[in-house]
XYZ file of C-alpha atoms in Angstrom:
666
model
C 89.796 116.366 98.591
C 87.337 114.877 96.085
C 87.522 111.346 97.604
C 84.634 108.771 97.893
C 84.221 106.963 101.260
C 86.320 104.003 100.197
C 89.140 106.179 98.860
C 89.120 108.201 102.050
C 89.393 105.025 104.087
C 92.249 103.678 101.973
C 94.166 107.138 102.015
C 94.191 107.095 105.901
C 96.328 103.872 105.520
C 98.663 105.586 103.008
C 101.705 105.293 105.265
C 101.683 101.348 105.288
C 104.368 99.542 103.455
C 102.029 96.725 102.482
C 98.545 97.639 101.754
C 95.651 95.370 100.625
C 92.448 96.947 99.391
C 89.490 94.616 99.023
C 86.764 96.564 97.397
C 84.085 95.746 94.830
C 84.257 96.578 91.162
C 83.274 100.223 90.416
C 84.084 101.460 93.927
C 87.019 103.726 92.832
C 90.152 101.630 93.493
C 92.038 103.121 90.547
C 91.624 106.735 91.905
C 92.244 105.541 95.444
C 95.654 104.293 94.232
C 96.338 107.604 92.591
C 95.977 109.546 95.844
C 98.091 106.941 97.831
C 100.818 106.805 95.029
C 101.069 110.568 94.912
C 101.623 110.760 98.709
C 104.210 107.944 98.583
C 106.147 109.805 95.946
C 105.899 113.491 97.242
C 105.795 112.792 101.113
C 107.247 109.373 101.806
C 110.460 109.512 99.831
C 109.707 106.713 97.223
C 111.460 107.180 93.928
C 108.790 105.777 91.481
C 105.417 104.107 91.124
C 104.849 101.086 88.931
C 101.070 100.220 88.269
C 100.660 96.708 87.145
C 97.295 95.620 85.452
C 96.214 92.152 83.967
C 95.532 93.393 80.610
C 96.130 96.454 78.303
C 92.445 97.473 78.307
C 92.488 98.140 82.079
C 95.583 100.461 81.783
C 93.000 103.190 80.686
C 91.848 103.444 84.292
C 95.196 105.078 85.201
C 95.329 107.817 82.554
C 95.901 111.445 83.536
C 93.323 112.663 86.185
C 92.994 116.464 87.226
C 92.676 115.541 90.870
C 93.429 119.228 91.892
C 90.123 120.071 90.275
C 88.389 118.463 93.176
C 90.590 119.802 95.956
C 93.572 117.386 96.053
C 97.069 119.012 96.267
C 98.291 117.416 93.054
C 97.201 115.890 89.641
C 97.745 112.405 88.461
C 100.037 112.473 85.328
C 101.449 109.565 83.423
C 103.832 110.590 80.496
C 102.534 108.851 77.310
C 105.829 106.885 76.752
C 105.412 105.339 80.233
C 101.878 104.062 79.835
C 102.916 100.805 78.122
C 99.251 99.680 78.006
C 98.696 102.318 75.244
C 101.691 101.400 73.282
C 100.983 99.352 69.977
C 101.254 95.739 70.056
C 99.142 92.620 70.449
C 96.189 92.711 72.976
C 97.160 89.298 74.304
C 100.643 90.218 75.339
C 103.190 87.337 76.027
C 106.638 88.553 75.525
C 107.258 91.991 74.087
C 110.954 92.783 74.400
C 110.562 96.480 73.551
C 108.183 96.932 76.609
C 110.468 94.890 78.892
C 113.360 97.208 77.860
C 111.100 100.131 78.422
C 110.688 99.154 82.151
C 114.439 99.141 82.571
C 114.608 102.662 80.801
C 111.856 103.932 83.185
C 113.746 102.757 86.278
C 116.755 104.680 85.096
C 114.867 107.826 84.351
C 113.762 110.639 86.652
C 110.095 110.156 85.745
C 107.693 109.128 88.454
C 104.983 106.719 87.026
C 104.820 103.644 84.704
C 101.816 101.604 83.799
C 102.268 98.048 82.392
C 100.657 94.727 82.193
C 101.313 91.821 84.707
C 103.120 90.010 81.844
C 105.472 92.898 81.052
C 106.178 93.252 84.755
C 106.839 89.530 85.356
C 109.440 89.390 82.473
C 111.020 92.605 83.667
C 111.476 91.387 87.114
C 113.062 88.188 85.720
C 115.499 90.109 83.619
C 116.337 92.941 86.085
C 115.920 91.349 89.551
C 113.836 92.280 92.452
C 116.561 94.583 93.849
C 116.077 96.907 90.759
C 112.740 97.942 92.295
C 114.068 98.852 95.728
C 112.534 102.007 97.210
C 109.639 101.974 94.749
C 105.913 101.411 94.852
C 104.598 98.379 93.076
C 100.814 98.637 92.793
C 99.166 95.383 91.555
C 95.510 95.854 90.191
C 93.121 92.866 90.073
C 95.331 91.132 92.613
C 93.203 87.870 92.431
C 95.243 87.034 89.336
C 98.104 86.343 91.843
C 98.259 83.122 93.794
C 100.583 81.511 96.313
C 100.903 78.306 94.265
C 104.374 77.386 93.045
C 103.585 77.781 89.417
C 102.246 81.407 89.702
C 105.312 83.406 88.763
C 103.922 86.896 89.738
C 102.929 85.363 93.176
C 106.444 84.045 93.694
C 107.903 87.388 92.632
C 105.754 89.220 95.207
C 106.851 86.820 97.891
C 110.431 87.684 96.974
C 109.739 91.434 97.227
C 108.148 90.871 100.594
C 111.282 88.884 101.735
C 113.603 91.654 100.461
C 111.415 94.200 102.228
C 112.776 97.214 100.174
C 109.614 98.084 98.031
C 106.134 99.163 98.999
C 103.233 97.138 97.659
C 99.635 98.182 97.213
C 97.453 95.303 96.149
C 93.857 95.897 94.906
C 91.104 93.514 94.088
C 87.357 93.395 93.667
C 87.194 89.564 94.233
C 89.696 88.486 96.737
C 89.464 84.819 96.045
C 90.190 82.516 93.063
C 87.999 79.911 91.412
C 90.623 77.227 92.183
C 90.417 78.069 95.913
C 94.218 78.575 95.913
C 95.031 81.316 98.448
C 96.223 84.571 96.853
C 98.864 85.073 99.495
C 100.412 82.688 102.123
C 99.016 83.457 105.590
C 102.523 84.551 106.759
C 102.773 87.153 103.815
C 99.134 88.257 104.189
C 99.778 88.989 107.918
C 102.247 91.772 106.779
C 99.537 93.563 104.891
C 97.281 96.287 106.277
C 93.850 95.575 104.971
C 91.294 98.113 103.790
C 87.881 96.486 103.285
C 84.938 98.152 101.523
C 81.887 95.854 101.123
C 79.305 95.623 98.419
C 76.737 96.403 101.197
C 78.458 99.740 101.854
C 78.899 100.424 98.193
C 75.196 99.980 97.402
C 74.346 101.809 100.692
C 76.449 104.765 99.572
C 75.117 105.012 95.926
C 72.828 107.735 94.955
C 70.710 105.568 92.531
C 71.454 101.902 92.566
C 70.085 100.315 95.792
C 69.685 96.623 94.989
C 71.579 93.915 93.382
C 69.798 90.672 92.587
C 71.483 87.234 91.888
C 69.810 84.175 90.569
C 69.981 81.278 88.209
C 67.429 80.182 85.614
C 67.222 76.543 84.419
C 66.014 75.436 80.909
C 65.557 72.446 78.867
C 66.543 72.090 75.159
C 68.325 74.896 73.497
C 69.325 78.148 75.402
C 68.396 80.102 72.255
C 64.830 79.134 72.791
C 64.923 79.935 76.454
C 66.862 83.198 76.344
C 63.604 85.104 75.372
C 62.303 84.451 78.862
C 65.156 86.265 80.565
C 66.439 88.813 78.077
C 64.449 91.979 78.501
C 65.196 94.505 75.754
C 64.076 97.305 77.891
C 66.964 96.681 80.274
C 70.586 97.525 79.358
C 72.068 94.111 79.189
C 75.546 92.447 78.719
C 75.003 88.846 77.361
C 77.844 86.345 77.705
C 77.241 83.506 75.309
C 78.519 79.983 76.480
C 82.122 79.141 76.015
C 82.876 76.605 73.270
C 83.224 73.660 75.589
C 80.220 74.361 77.741
C 77.223 71.961 77.796
C 74.995 74.832 76.860
C 76.929 75.597 73.646
C 74.533 74.661 70.774
C 77.455 73.832 68.312
C 76.144 76.008 65.483
C 78.977 78.564 65.564
C 79.336 81.643 67.754
C 78.247 83.989 64.769
C 75.105 82.166 64.283
C 74.357 82.019 68.010
C 74.482 86.053 67.939
C 72.284 86.092 64.820
C 69.734 83.897 66.774
C 69.689 86.145 69.762
C 68.989 89.164 67.667
C 66.262 87.302 65.713
C 64.631 86.583 69.134
C 64.407 90.187 70.004
C 63.134 91.635 66.616
C 63.825 92.373 62.945
C 67.385 93.181 61.889
C 67.588 96.572 60.000
C 71.334 96.740 59.206
C 74.441 98.092 60.832
C 75.052 101.694 62.068
C 77.968 102.966 59.783
C 79.533 104.965 62.443
C 79.532 102.643 65.435
C 79.190 99.218 63.885
C 76.248 98.469 66.138
C 73.382 96.255 64.802
C 70.009 97.842 64.637
C 67.039 95.754 65.582
C 63.364 96.808 65.338
C 61.371 95.435 68.328
C 57.703 94.298 67.746
C 56.522 97.282 69.672
C 58.107 99.716 67.165
C 61.166 100.863 69.185
C 64.560 100.348 67.658
C 67.608 99.095 69.690
C 71.311 99.056 69.147
C 73.312 95.902 69.780
C 77.079 95.717 70.000
C 78.526 92.447 68.767
C 81.829 91.558 70.510
C 81.618 87.910 69.415
C 82.310 88.074 65.727
C 86.200 88.536 65.396
C 86.362 87.494 61.689
C 86.841 91.257 60.707
C 89.256 93.048 62.990
C 88.523 96.488 61.537
C 84.813 96.079 62.144
C 85.463 94.766 65.527
C 87.729 97.644 66.302
C 85.089 100.206 65.244
C 82.611 98.568 67.634
C 85.175 98.559 70.576
C 86.149 102.191 69.787
C 82.322 103.276 69.896
C 81.861 101.502 73.143
C 84.818 103.310 74.660
C 84.098 106.766 73.236
C 84.323 109.172 76.042
C 81.840 111.472 74.243
C 79.152 108.799 74.960
C 80.107 107.716 78.444
C 77.064 109.502 79.990
C 74.683 108.756 77.046
C 72.178 106.031 78.171
C 70.784 105.588 74.674
C 74.303 104.971 72.946
C 73.786 101.232 73.066
C 71.192 98.873 74.504
C 72.648 95.251 74.446
C 76.240 94.042 74.307
C 76.787 90.349 73.292
C 80.263 89.023 74.305
C 82.083 85.705 74.662
C 85.488 86.421 76.231
C 85.324 90.189 76.489
C 83.442 92.814 78.493
C 84.272 91.328 81.847
C 87.161 92.591 83.977
C 87.622 96.241 83.936
C 84.965 96.959 81.227
C 83.097 100.027 82.176
C 79.514 100.553 80.966
C 77.626 102.458 83.847
C 74.156 101.921 82.393
C 74.395 98.087 82.419
C 71.476 96.809 84.645
C 71.506 93.246 83.628
C 74.423 90.822 83.317
C 73.063 87.541 81.712
C 75.559 84.793 81.505
C 74.716 81.508 79.627
C 76.406 78.451 81.018
C 78.276 78.144 84.284
C 81.715 79.935 84.456
C 84.342 77.621 86.137
C 85.764 80.437 87.993
C 84.087 82.276 90.767
C 86.294 85.175 90.328
C 85.046 85.499 86.671
C 81.402 85.563 87.839
C 82.203 88.300 90.407
C 83.851 90.388 87.592
C 80.808 89.791 85.292
C 78.469 90.912 88.040
C 80.752 93.980 88.516
C 79.863 95.155 85.106
C 76.259 95.893 86.416
C 77.102 97.490 89.750
C 77.955 100.911 88.559
C 75.836 103.707 89.887
C 73.889 105.663 87.281
C 70.877 108.012 87.087
C 67.525 106.084 86.919
C 69.115 102.760 87.557
C 67.577 101.520 90.926
C 68.426 97.767 90.658
C 70.674 95.522 88.834
C 70.545 91.801 88.159
C 72.916 88.951 87.419
C 71.203 85.903 85.852
C 72.988 82.611 85.191
C 71.027 80.599 82.481
C 71.920 76.930 82.824
C 70.898 73.827 81.120
C 69.070 71.404 83.384
C 70.457 67.993 83.821
C 69.097 65.492 81.388
C 66.543 62.977 82.499
C 68.836 59.934 82.124
C 70.845 58.912 85.134
C 74.287 58.903 83.568
C 73.588 62.613 82.231
C 72.382 63.674 85.723
C 75.471 62.525 87.321
C 77.736 64.276 84.689
C 75.622 67.508 84.500
C 74.978 68.021 88.255
C 78.435 69.591 88.724
C 77.395 72.738 86.713
C 74.268 73.061 88.921
C 76.234 72.775 92.106
C 78.821 75.384 90.961
C 76.066 77.712 90.015
C 74.530 77.238 93.462
C 77.882 77.785 95.109
C 78.430 81.068 93.157
C 75.015 82.268 94.143
C 75.612 81.368 97.905
C 78.901 83.198 97.726
C 77.538 86.276 96.104
C 74.699 86.425 98.789
C 77.532 86.275 101.364
C 79.550 89.098 99.609
C 76.395 91.220 99.428
C 75.336 90.667 103.029
C 76.158 93.100 105.884
C 79.259 92.425 107.777
C 78.828 90.518 111.010
C 80.549 90.952 114.335
C 79.982 88.153 116.785
C 80.775 88.191 120.490
C 79.953 85.938 123.420
C 76.701 86.387 125.477
C 76.766 89.553 127.695
C 80.041 90.910 126.416
C 78.386 94.471 126.414
C 77.575 96.900 123.684
C 79.965 97.881 121.005
C 80.714 101.538 120.118
C 78.672 103.150 117.430
C 76.054 100.395 117.220
C 72.410 100.984 117.542
C 70.634 98.332 119.763
C 67.182 99.669 119.116
C 64.663 101.321 121.608
C 65.939 101.106 125.107
C 69.510 100.308 123.847
C 71.613 97.273 124.984
C 69.963 95.004 127.659
C 72.095 92.645 129.683
C 70.966 89.054 129.755
C 68.707 89.439 126.607
C 69.295 88.823 122.878
C 70.867 91.947 121.651
C 71.344 93.003 117.933
C 73.266 95.984 117.240
C 73.288 97.727 113.787
C 75.857 100.282 112.366
C 73.862 101.674 109.549
C 76.508 103.666 107.816
C 78.718 100.647 107.181
C 76.068 97.929 107.182
C 77.664 96.073 110.186
C 75.640 93.927 112.585
C 76.575 92.802 116.056
C 75.288 89.620 117.656
C 75.884 88.027 120.998
C 76.129 84.208 120.780
C 75.978 81.968 123.935
C 78.904 79.603 123.903
C 80.898 81.337 121.202
C 84.582 80.951 121.466
C 86.563 84.216 120.807
C 89.785 84.148 118.755
C 92.801 84.639 120.921
C 95.771 85.122 118.715
C 96.228 88.195 116.514
C 96.130 86.048 113.287
C 92.818 84.404 114.370
C 91.237 87.766 115.184
C 92.381 89.119 111.720
C 90.723 85.918 110.036
C 87.441 86.513 111.942
C 87.540 90.186 110.987
C 88.685 90.084 107.418
C 88.807 86.578 105.947
C 85.489 84.790 106.688
C 84.204 85.062 103.216
C 87.426 83.269 101.992
C 86.728 80.382 104.459
C 82.996 80.339 103.216
C 84.148 80.269 99.565
C 86.149 77.059 100.207
C 83.233 75.558 102.079
C 80.568 76.249 99.416
C 82.928 74.975 96.761
C 83.290 71.656 98.603
C 81.346 69.461 96.317
C 80.526 66.643 98.745
C 79.278 69.102 101.385
C 77.073 70.899 98.735
C 75.714 67.618 97.422
C 75.027 66.033 100.771
C 73.649 69.183 102.302
C 71.272 69.923 99.358
C 70.162 66.568 98.132
C 70.495 63.979 100.976
C 67.726 64.376 103.565
C 69.671 61.954 105.893
C 72.635 64.375 106.260
C 72.896 65.779 109.780
C 73.543 69.480 109.566
C 76.532 69.213 112.143
C 78.411 66.901 109.731
C 78.585 70.099 107.475
C 78.869 72.837 110.064
C 81.214 71.153 112.441
C 83.085 68.321 110.537
C 83.400 69.800 107.019
C 83.848 73.360 108.053
C 86.191 72.352 110.812
C 88.401 70.422 108.431
C 88.577 73.330 105.916
C 89.683 75.662 108.817
C 92.411 73.147 110.126
C 93.707 72.653 106.493
C 93.573 76.405 105.702
C 95.203 77.498 108.907
C 97.261 74.756 110.315
C 99.475 76.904 112.558
C 96.433 78.137 114.686
C 95.799 76.577 118.036
C 92.879 74.083 118.242
C 90.957 76.654 120.138
C 91.468 79.364 117.668
C 90.593 77.015 114.805
C 87.273 76.337 116.487
C 86.805 80.092 116.913
C 87.325 80.714 113.241
C 84.958 77.734 112.459
C 82.231 79.039 114.627
C 82.533 82.571 113.275
C 82.481 81.430 109.630
C 79.480 79.094 109.981
C 77.519 81.740 112.020
C 78.230 84.321 109.188
C 76.966 81.901 106.477
C 73.921 80.607 108.376
C 72.848 84.101 109.436
C 72.961 85.302 105.772
C 70.888 82.179 104.682
C 68.330 82.592 107.511
C 68.121 86.328 106.675
C 67.446 85.465 102.968
C 64.814 83.045 103.908
C 62.923 85.559 106.246
C 63.490 88.400 103.889
C 61.824 86.365 101.108
C 58.906 85.605 103.324
C 58.648 89.309 104.449
C 58.534 90.108 100.734
C 55.458 87.797 100.127
C 57.696 85.033 98.953
C 59.305 86.935 96.072
C 62.841 85.791 96.712
C 64.059 87.787 93.730
C 62.315 91.024 94.480
C 64.301 94.156 94.435
C 63.592 94.818 98.046
C 65.503 91.757 99.287
C 68.755 93.681 99.743
C 67.349 96.112 102.026
C 65.266 93.426 103.798
C 68.322 91.458 104.724
C 69.058 93.423 107.897
C 65.419 93.067 108.844
C 65.629 89.400 108.197
C 68.734 88.812 110.283
C 67.298 90.883 113.109
C 63.989 88.911 113.107
C 65.961 85.525 113.092
C 67.897 86.659 116.090
C 64.859 87.998 118.009
C 62.551 84.965 117.171
C 64.934 82.640 119.085
C 64.841 83.074 122.874
C 68.579 82.253 123.376
C 70.940 82.560 120.367
C 73.720 79.890 120.963
C 76.364 78.138 118.950
C 74.692 74.757 119.108
C 71.475 76.207 117.475
C 73.498 77.775 114.707
C 75.546 74.478 114.149
C 72.135 72.672 113.824
C 71.011 74.745 110.769
C 71.827 73.174 107.310
C 73.611 75.988 105.540
C 72.221 74.838 102.116
C 68.518 74.688 103.247
C 67.585 78.077 101.783
C 69.431 77.469 98.559
C 67.523 74.152 98.079
C 64.168 76.036 98.496
C 65.033 78.391 95.614
C 66.308 75.574 93.555
C 63.226 73.537 94.149
C 61.116 76.466 92.653
C 63.397 76.829 89.546
C 64.109 73.204 88.638
C 61.878 70.617 87.000
C 60.478 68.465 89.799
C 61.162 65.140 88.074
C 64.850 66.049 87.481
C 65.210 67.413 91.006
C 64.025 63.958 92.339
C 66.374 62.129 90.165
C 69.294 64.320 91.275
C 68.188 63.574 94.887
C 68.105 59.840 94.265
C 71.532 59.817 92.560
C 73.154 61.790 95.402
C 71.382 59.960 98.229
C 72.618 56.722 96.856
C 76.247 57.804 97.339
C 77.150 56.301 100.649
C 79.659 58.725 102.274
C 82.066 56.660 104.403
C 83.417 58.102 107.552
C 87.096 58.938 106.918
C 89.759 58.370 109.633
C 90.053 62.111 109.935
C 86.249 62.611 110.329
C 85.980 59.637 112.843
C 88.711 61.434 114.969
C 86.936 64.570 114.716
C 83.595 62.915 115.703
C 85.325 61.093 118.637
C 86.624 64.645 119.855
C 83.163 66.035 119.650
C 81.913 62.977 121.549
C 84.240 63.732 124.296
C 82.965 67.347 124.552
C 79.512 65.887 124.711
C 80.515 63.647 127.584
C 81.868 66.543 129.472
C 78.605 68.510 129.072
C 76.250 65.515 129.507
C 78.215 63.127 131.776
C 77.823 60.275 129.173
C 78.956 59.287 125.847
C 76.668 59.655 122.755
C 74.422 56.556 122.288
C 74.112 54.899 118.892
C 70.446 54.279 119.593
C 69.607 57.876 120.118
C 66.800 59.466 118.286
C 68.930 62.754 117.966
C 70.628 62.338 114.591
C 73.710 64.223 115.620
C 74.232 62.267 118.802
C 73.812 58.901 116.737
C 76.417 60.259 114.199
C 78.925 60.949 117.053
C 78.410 57.510 118.426
C 79.037 56.051 114.803
C 82.188 58.147 114.779
C 83.497 56.929 118.059
C 82.993 53.204 116.817
C 84.711 54.036 113.497
C 87.539 55.712 115.251
C 87.899 52.590 117.409
C 88.101 50.495 114.315
C 90.667 52.676 112.647
C 92.854 52.550 115.796
C 92.507 48.783 115.925
C 93.573 48.480 112.215
C 96.660 50.724 112.877
C 97.570 48.571 115.838
C 97.321 45.360 113.911
C 99.381 46.866 111.210
């Protein structure tokens, strides 16, 4: 019926009252919703569908669509008066009484579909109450804007809708996590949703042209305007996001002057195209390129002309329409330019969600576009110690974003204990599954990998099983954003890997899922650390298979080979081995190549000097691990041991005893 694989997968779940679609930017979520909404309106008895988008520009994704042309039984039609995103008014909408009134008029009408912004919907719910939306579909696009925190009004309203249980909700997101690590939904509410997951790996695998996505950071000293020439290739269709006003990378010369400098770096300015407002630049080799400036907002008419030219449907499939787009706060979420093959961002963006959205601008499939790249251009910490301490945060955040994106791009992992048996539709290589041996199964179509791990704990409860199947990336997100873990894991050579893999990850899982049993918490911890370490080992091996070119275009396709090789190279894959791998080892190797050696050593000395005291909670965790050690070995860990982890457990037992003694004295 004209559906892509992700849309077909979502459509099979169309009967669910609460549906959560986790799928990358450009995978077709808007159209998937059209199919689902039409079925709910025509076959499931719902009265109306309300589509809620974060900003007016994204409302264009839900305009009329002749779905019957491709074999579906109905077309998607939104009457002009009910697409409130097309109505005149400010782009940054706060309170627009006319639009809030229009929502009420729509609910009273016999029409079927309304499109509005998150802001309009929030105010309408406040005025009309949640009961006004009974027996209607509420579809929330870019769902990561919602959160379970008390001060997120849309999040609180959705919780009310779920408690009332009279509306249907479809939530869609390309980045189901937030930069602030606040959960999007509470675990109790999320458990009510049926989840449809479509991965980046599947998306790239299913594309006709685009087959690889490369993620990297590039450090520079001095001005970024001097360094940008090394990473800005005018032969690649590029979106450049210049640094925000408060970023360390901002040269403090004014945003318009920054754009002029970038254009001067590329070639000679030849004026502005009358029709489009694009700048014309002659390159040294004689070719002329067109640059769209979305930074200069001093002349609204001129800026409007540039935006209109970029959105012109006549040029949607014209690769030569524009070559480079330079932006500050625009051209991120929902911005559609299929030819973009390089997203170059100057300065670290504090939100991981924002980075995912920027990367999403380059992940559209287009003829002749075999690979896409995201580059984060970051100022190296200064040589003085005070500046190193202040600036290392940006570096750590960039590394965290890179680690997370590697995880998002990796194949999906399924882990089971040793000798569980083969899983359906997995290929175990020549000779198939062999009991007693190290088995690696691959499901090529969906990019899934099955590994058996000795000593792995299986999740028992339904919720723990769901987390291991759907939520590992959310757990990993929180882990790689933990500043202390990242600092100690990357720059302190004395850090024992198990302090990160067992203690830090264990605490994150306990804090995130306090209602799970201790055994289920340990199962989630093991699955999350296995997924992260498998990806990191695969990256390391894929890089060496590729002659050490870690950023080579073939890395994506080599990931499966890398993971397979890692599993096959060890005689027995067990959880103790996985816990003994520092998850940040591979990232450090990449950083060491890209950062000035003197600065790197200074960063190391600053962080190694931070003595991380054992907290009472970590002491208790170490004491519990020491008891497990005693059960297995028949003795307690010894403080004089040459094994760093055994020694650390013994230190934890001593610290735990001290904390208990202090508590008793108190």
